[in-house]
Amino acid sequence: MRANTLIQAYERMALIRAYENTVVSLAGQHRLPGTCTSIGQEASAVGVVSALSSDDLILTNHRSAGHLLARGADPARMLAEVMGKSGGYCGGKSGSLHISSKELGVVLTSTIVGGELSLVTGVALARTMLGQAGVVACFFGDGAACQGRFHESLNLAAVWKLPILYVCENNQWQAFVHRQETMLADGVVGHAAGHGIGGSRVDGMDVEAVREAAEHAISRIRETGAPHLLEVMTYRLRGHFEPDDQAYVDPAELARWRARDPLVLLRRRLIESGMADEADLDRIDVEVGVRLDRAVGVADASPYPERRELTSDVYA
């Protein structure tokens, strides 16, 4: 990746980290509800989403903030949504776990584990039947990959030859249970071959590696029309749901993964390669912090929805 591309990746990853740290702080102050964060998984979000085109669609899960911000979402509108304000992406009705944005091509965020896997085949089939170009990216975790709907979705996508990029963000933890307690295999990429589709695995703490793997997978999907499974080996550096002290996590394991913090790794790479210096990256960090402070102010100032909005956006 070129210097300007990597610096942009650092800026977007820093924005995601700052946003989620802000949400954690606000939740601790009881200014908004607790939420599921994806702190530690920023390289996965930025690496994959930056490889997509504007015509491609996204379906994601309950750890969706990184995917939305990587797609270009406004942190002020996201915070307003989490606060239940009318200025949010869904008018304050979705909270943090259901944000969607038609303008960004984010079809849905499902808080039901694996829910997006059930729906992505329909979205991709509709695009195919309508003759619409583009890949449909579906983000899910290793916990969802232990469910029957994962295999049903892959099987249908393979049989119907649907242009789906399945992205398993294997963050090692399924709520409060380590993945080694729920699967004998060392991951999920092996399931791809069983359904007759391509599969690949990448270091999810390295944004450059993720971007390259995603570009390769997307290129294959565009060329063949067939689905592909990309397993991103990453780690959730905070607990399942805020607040969470992670008392169930082996401290040594957490320390090992903290040493591979994707922001720290990218910062080091940029400096050691001469693409940027400490001052450049410090300036980005400051600018991101200022942007989040302003976003909090905008979200706070946004009004709550009026009572008449209670029955709008409801379909029968």
Coordinates of C-alpha atoms in Angstrom, one line a residue:
M1 CA 0.0 0.0 0.0
R2 CA 1.2 3.5 -0.8
A3 CA 2.1 6.0 2.0
N4 CA -1.0 8.1 1.6
T5 CA -3.2 5.0 1.7
L6 CA -1.6 3.7 4.9
I7 CA -1.8 7.1 6.5
Q8 CA -5.5 7.3 5.6
A9 CA -5.9 3.8 7.1
Y10 CA -4.3 5.0 10.3
E11 CA -6.6 8.0 10.5
R12 CA -9.7 5.9 10.0
M13 CA -8.5 3.3 12.6
A14 CA -7.7 6.1 15.0
L15 CA -11.2 7.5 14.5
I16 CA -12.8 4.1 15.2
R17 CA -10.8 3.7 18.4
A18 CA -11.6 7.2 19.6
Y19 CA -15.3 6.8 18.8
E20 CA -15.5 3.5 20.7
N21 CA -13.5 4.8 23.7
T22 CA -15.9 7.8 23.7
V23 CA -18.9 5.5 23.8
V24 CA -17.3 3.5 26.7
S25 CA -16.7 6.8 28.6
L26 CA -20.2 8.0 28.0
A27 CA -21.7 4.7 29.0
G28 CA -19.7 4.9 32.2
Q29 CA -21.2 8.3 32.9
H30 CA -24.7 6.8 32.2
R31 CA -25.2 9.2 29.3
L32 CA -26.0 6.3 27.0
P33 CA -26.6 2.6 27.3
G34 CA -23.8 0.0 27.4
T35 CA -22.7 -1.4 24.1
C36 CA -20.6 -4.0 22.3
T37 CA -17.3 -2.6 21.1
S38 CA -14.8 -3.8 18.5
I39 CA -11.7 -2.2 20.0
G40 CA -8.7 -4.2 18.7
Q41 CA -10.5 -5.1 15.5
E42 CA -10.0 -1.8 13.7
A43 CA -7.6 -3.3 11.1
S44 CA -10.2 -5.8 10.0
A45 CA -12.9 -3.1 9.5
V46 CA -10.7 -0.6 7.7
G47 CA -8.8 -3.2 5.6
V48 CA -11.9 -5.0 4.3
V49 CA -14.2 -1.9 3.8
S50 CA -11.5 0.1 2.1
A51 CA -11.3 -2.7 -0.5
L52 CA -15.0 -2.4 -1.4
S53 CA -16.4 -0.1 -4.0
S54 CA -19.2 2.4 -3.5
D55 CA -21.6 0.0 -5.3
D56 CA -20.9 -2.9 -2.9
L57 CA -23.3 -3.5 0.1
I58 CA -22.5 -4.4 3.7
L59 CA -24.4 -6.5 6.2
T60 CA -22.9 -6.5 9.7
N61 CA -23.3 -7.6 13.3
H62 CA -23.5 -6.2 16.8
R63 CA -19.9 -5.0 16.7
S64 CA -20.6 -2.7 13.8
A65 CA -19.2 0.7 14.7
G66 CA -15.9 0.0 13.0
H67 CA -17.5 -1.1 9.7
L68 CA -19.8 2.0 9.7
L69 CA -17.0 4.4 10.4
A70 CA -14.7 2.7 7.9
R71 CA -17.5 3.2 5.3
G72 CA -17.6 6.9 6.0
A73 CA -20.3 7.3 8.7
D74 CA -20.5 10.5 10.6
P75 CA -19.5 9.9 14.2
A76 CA -21.9 12.7 15.4
R77 CA -24.9 10.9 13.7
M78 CA -23.8 7.6 15.1
L79 CA -23.5 9.0 18.7
A80 CA -26.9 10.7 18.3
E81 CA -28.4 7.3 17.3
V82 CA -26.9 5.6 20.3
M83 CA -28.3 8.3 22.5
G84 CA -31.7 7.8 21.0
K85 CA -31.8 11.2 19.3
S86 CA -33.7 12.2 16.2
G87 CA -30.4 13.3 14.5
G88 CA -29.2 9.7 14.4
Y89 CA -29.0 7.5 11.3
C90 CA -32.2 5.8 12.2
G91 CA -33.9 8.6 14.0
G92 CA -32.8 7.3 17.4
K93 CA -34.6 4.0 17.1
S94 CA -31.8 1.6 16.6
G95 CA -29.4 2.2 19.4
S96 CA -25.9 0.9 18.8
L97 CA -26.8 -2.6 17.7
H98 CA -29.1 -2.0 14.7
I99 CA -27.7 1.1 12.9
S100 CA -28.2 0.9 9.1
S101 CA -27.7 3.5 6.4
K102 CA -29.0 3.3 2.9
E103 CA -26.8 6.2 1.8
L104 CA -23.7 4.3 2.9
G105 CA -24.8 0.9 1.5
V106 CA -25.0 -0.6 5.0
V107 CA -28.2 -2.7 4.6
L108 CA -28.5 -3.7 8.2
T109 CA -26.8 -4.4 11.5
S110 CA -28.1 -7.4 13.3
T111 CA -27.8 -7.9 17.0
I112 CA -29.0 -11.5 16.6
V113 CA -25.8 -13.5 16.4
G114 CA -25.6 -14.8 12.8
G115 CA -28.8 -12.9 11.8
E116 CA -26.9 -11.2 9.0
L117 CA -25.9 -14.6 7.6
S118 CA -29.6 -15.5 7.2
L119 CA -30.3 -12.4 5.2
V120 CA -27.2 -11.8 3.1
T121 CA -28.2 -14.6 0.6
G122 CA -31.5 -12.8 0.0
V123 CA -29.8 -9.5 -0.6
A124 CA -27.2 -11.0 -3.0
L125 CA -29.9 -13.0 -4.8
A126 CA -32.0 -9.9 -5.3
R127 CA -29.1 -8.0 -6.8
T128 CA -28.3 -10.9 -9.1
M129 CA -31.9 -11.3 -10.3
L130 CA -32.1 -7.5 -10.9
G131 CA -28.9 -7.6 -12.8
Q132 CA -27.1 -5.3 -10.4
A133 CA -23.4 -5.4 -10.2
G134 CA -21.4 -5.4 -6.9
V135 CA -20.3 -7.6 -4.1
V136 CA -22.2 -8.0 -0.8
A137 CA -19.9 -8.2 2.2
C138 CA -21.2 -10.0 5.3
F139 CA -19.4 -9.5 8.6
F140 CA -19.8 -12.1 11.4
G141 CA -17.9 -13.6 14.3
D142 CA -16.5 -17.0 15.1
G143 CA -19.5 -17.5 17.4
A144 CA -21.9 -17.2 14.5
A145 CA -19.8 -19.7 12.6
C146 CA -20.8 -22.3 15.1
Q147 CA -24.4 -22.0 14.1
G148 CA -26.4 -24.0 11.5
R149 CA -27.3 -20.8 9.7
F150 CA -23.7 -20.2 8.8
H151 CA -23.5 -23.5 6.8
E152 CA -27.0 -22.9 5.3
S153 CA -25.9 -19.5 4.1
L154 CA -22.7 -20.7 2.6
N155 CA -24.4 -23.7 0.9
L156 CA -27.1 -21.5 -0.7
A157 CA -24.5 -18.9 -1.8
A158 CA -22.4 -21.7 -3.4
V159 CA -25.4 -23.4 -5.1
W160 CA -26.9 -20.1 -6.4
K161 CA -23.4 -18.7 -7.1
L162 CA -24.0 -15.4 -5.2
P163 CA -21.4 -12.6 -5.1
I164 CA -20.9 -12.7 -1.3
L165 CA -17.7 -11.9 0.6
Y166 CA -18.1 -13.7 3.9
V167 CA -15.9 -12.0 6.5
C168 CA -15.4 -14.0 9.7
E169 CA -13.8 -11.7 12.3
N170 CA -12.4 -14.4 14.5
N171 CA -11.8 -12.4 17.7
Q172 CA -11.2 -15.6 19.7
W173 CA -14.1 -14.9 22.1
Q174 CA -17.8 -15.8 21.8
A175 CA -19.4 -13.5 24.5
F176 CA -17.8 -14.9 27.6
V177 CA -16.6 -18.2 26.1
H178 CA -13.3 -18.8 24.4
R179 CA -13.6 -20.2 20.9
Q180 CA -11.4 -23.2 21.9
E181 CA -14.3 -24.3 24.1
T182 CA -16.7 -24.4 21.2
M183 CA -14.7 -25.7 18.2
L184 CA -12.0 -28.3 17.7
A185 CA -10.6 -26.7 14.6
D186 CA -8.3 -23.7 14.8
G187 CA -10.7 -21.6 12.9
V188 CA -13.5 -21.5 10.3
V189 CA -11.8 -21.1 6.9
G190 CA -11.7 -24.8 6.4
H191 CA -15.5 -24.9 6.1
A192 CA -15.3 -23.0 2.8
A193 CA -13.9 -26.0 0.9
G194 CA -16.6 -28.2 2.3
H195 CA -19.2 -26.0 0.6
G196 CA -17.2 -25.8 -2.6
I197 CA -16.1 -22.2 -2.3
G198 CA -12.8 -20.4 -1.9
G199 CA -11.5 -19.5 1.5
S200 CA -8.5 -17.6 2.9
R201 CA -7.1 -16.5 6.2
V202 CA -5.3 -13.3 7.1
D203 CA -3.6 -11.7 10.1
G204 CA -6.3 -9.4 11.3
M205 CA -4.0 -7.1 13.3
D206 CA -2.2 -6.0 10.1
V207 CA -4.4 -3.6 8.1
E208 CA -2.1 -3.8 5.0
A209 CA -2.4 -7.6 4.9
V210 CA -6.2 -7.4 5.5
R211 CA -6.6 -4.9 2.6
E212 CA -4.5 -7.1 0.2
A213 CA -6.4 -10.3 1.2
A214 CA -9.8 -8.5 0.8
E215 CA -8.8 -7.1 -2.6
H216 CA -7.8 -10.5 -3.8
A217 CA -11.0 -12.1 -2.6
I218 CA -13.2 -9.4 -4.0
S219 CA -11.4 -9.6 -7.3
R220 CA -12.1 -13.4 -7.5
I221 CA -15.8 -12.8 -6.6
R222 CA -16.1 -10.2 -9.4
E223 CA -14.4 -12.5 -11.8
T224 CA -16.4 -15.7 -11.0
G225 CA -19.6 -14.5 -9.4
A226 CA -19.0 -17.1 -6.7
P227 CA -18.8 -16.4 -2.9
H228 CA -15.6 -16.4 -0.9
L229 CA -14.9 -16.8 2.8
L230 CA -12.2 -14.5 4.4
E231 CA -11.3 -15.3 8.0
V232 CA -9.7 -12.4 9.7
M233 CA -7.7 -13.5 12.8
T234 CA -8.2 -10.6 15.2
Y235 CA -8.8 -10.0 18.9
R236 CA -11.4 -8.2 21.0
L237 CA -9.3 -6.1 23.5
R238 CA -12.3 -5.2 25.6
G239 CA -15.1 -7.2 27.2
H240 CA -18.2 -8.6 25.5
F241 CA -20.5 -5.8 26.6
E242 CA -19.6 -2.6 28.4
P243 CA -19.1 -2.4 31.3
D244 CA -17.1 -5.7 31.5
D245 CA -13.9 -6.2 33.5
Q246 CA -12.8 -9.3 31.4
A247 CA -12.2 -11.2 34.6
Y248 CA -12.8 -14.4 32.6
V249 CA -9.8 -13.7 30.2
D250 CA -6.3 -15.1 30.8
P251 CA -4.2 -12.0 31.6
A252 CA -1.2 -13.5 29.7
E253 CA -3.4 -14.0 26.6
L254 CA -4.7 -10.5 26.7
A255 CA -1.2 -9.1 27.2
R256 CA 0.0 -11.0 24.1
W257 CA -2.7 -9.6 21.9
R258 CA -2.3 -6.1 23.4
A259 CA 1.3 -6.2 22.2
R260 CA -0.1 -6.6 18.7
D261 CA -2.6 -3.7 18.9
P262 CA -3.3 -2.9 15.2
L263 CA -2.9 0.9 15.8
V264 CA 0.4 0.5 17.5
L265 CA 1.7 -1.9 14.7
L266 CA 0.6 0.5 11.9
R267 CA 2.1 3.5 13.7
R268 CA 5.4 1.7 14.1
R269 CA 5.4 0.7 10.4
L270 CA 4.7 4.2 9.2
I271 CA 7.5 5.6 11.3
E272 CA 10.1 2.9 10.6
S273 CA 9.4 3.1 6.9
G274 CA 9.7 6.8 6.8
M275 CA 6.2 7.3 5.5
A276 CA 5.3 9.5 8.5
D277 CA 6.9 10.7 11.7
E278 CA 5.7 10.9 15.3
A279 CA 4.6 14.5 14.8
D280 CA 2.4 13.6 11.8
L281 CA 0.7 10.8 13.6
D282 CA 0.3 12.8 16.8
R283 CA -1.4 15.5 14.8
I284 CA -3.9 13.0 13.4
D285 CA -4.6 11.7 16.9
V286 CA -5.3 15.3 18.1
E287 CA -7.5 16.0 15.1
V288 CA -9.5 12.8 15.7
G289 CA -9.9 13.7 19.3
V290 CA -11.2 17.2 18.4
R291 CA -13.6 15.6 15.9
L292 CA -15.0 13.3 18.6
D293 CA -15.5 16.1 21.1
R294 CA -17.5 18.1 18.5
A295 CA -19.5 14.9 17.6
V296 CA -20.5 14.6 21.3
G297 CA -21.6 18.2 21.3
V298 CA -23.7 17.7 18.1
A299 CA -25.3 14.5 19.5
D300 CA -26.1 16.1 22.8
A301 CA -27.7 19.1 21.1
S302 CA -29.9 16.8 18.9
P303 CA -33.5 16.6 20.1
Y304 CA -35.2 13.4 21.1
P305 CA -37.9 12.1 18.6
E306 CA -41.4 13.5 18.9
R307 CA -44.1 11.2 20.1
R308 CA -45.7 11.0 16.7
E309 CA -42.5 9.3 15.5
L310 CA -43.4 6.3 17.6
T311 CA -45.3 4.6 14.8
S312 CA -43.3 5.8 11.8
D313 CA -40.9 3.4 10.0
V314 CA -43.1 0.5 11.1
Y315 CA -44.0 -2.0 8.4
A316 CA -46.9 -4.5 8.3

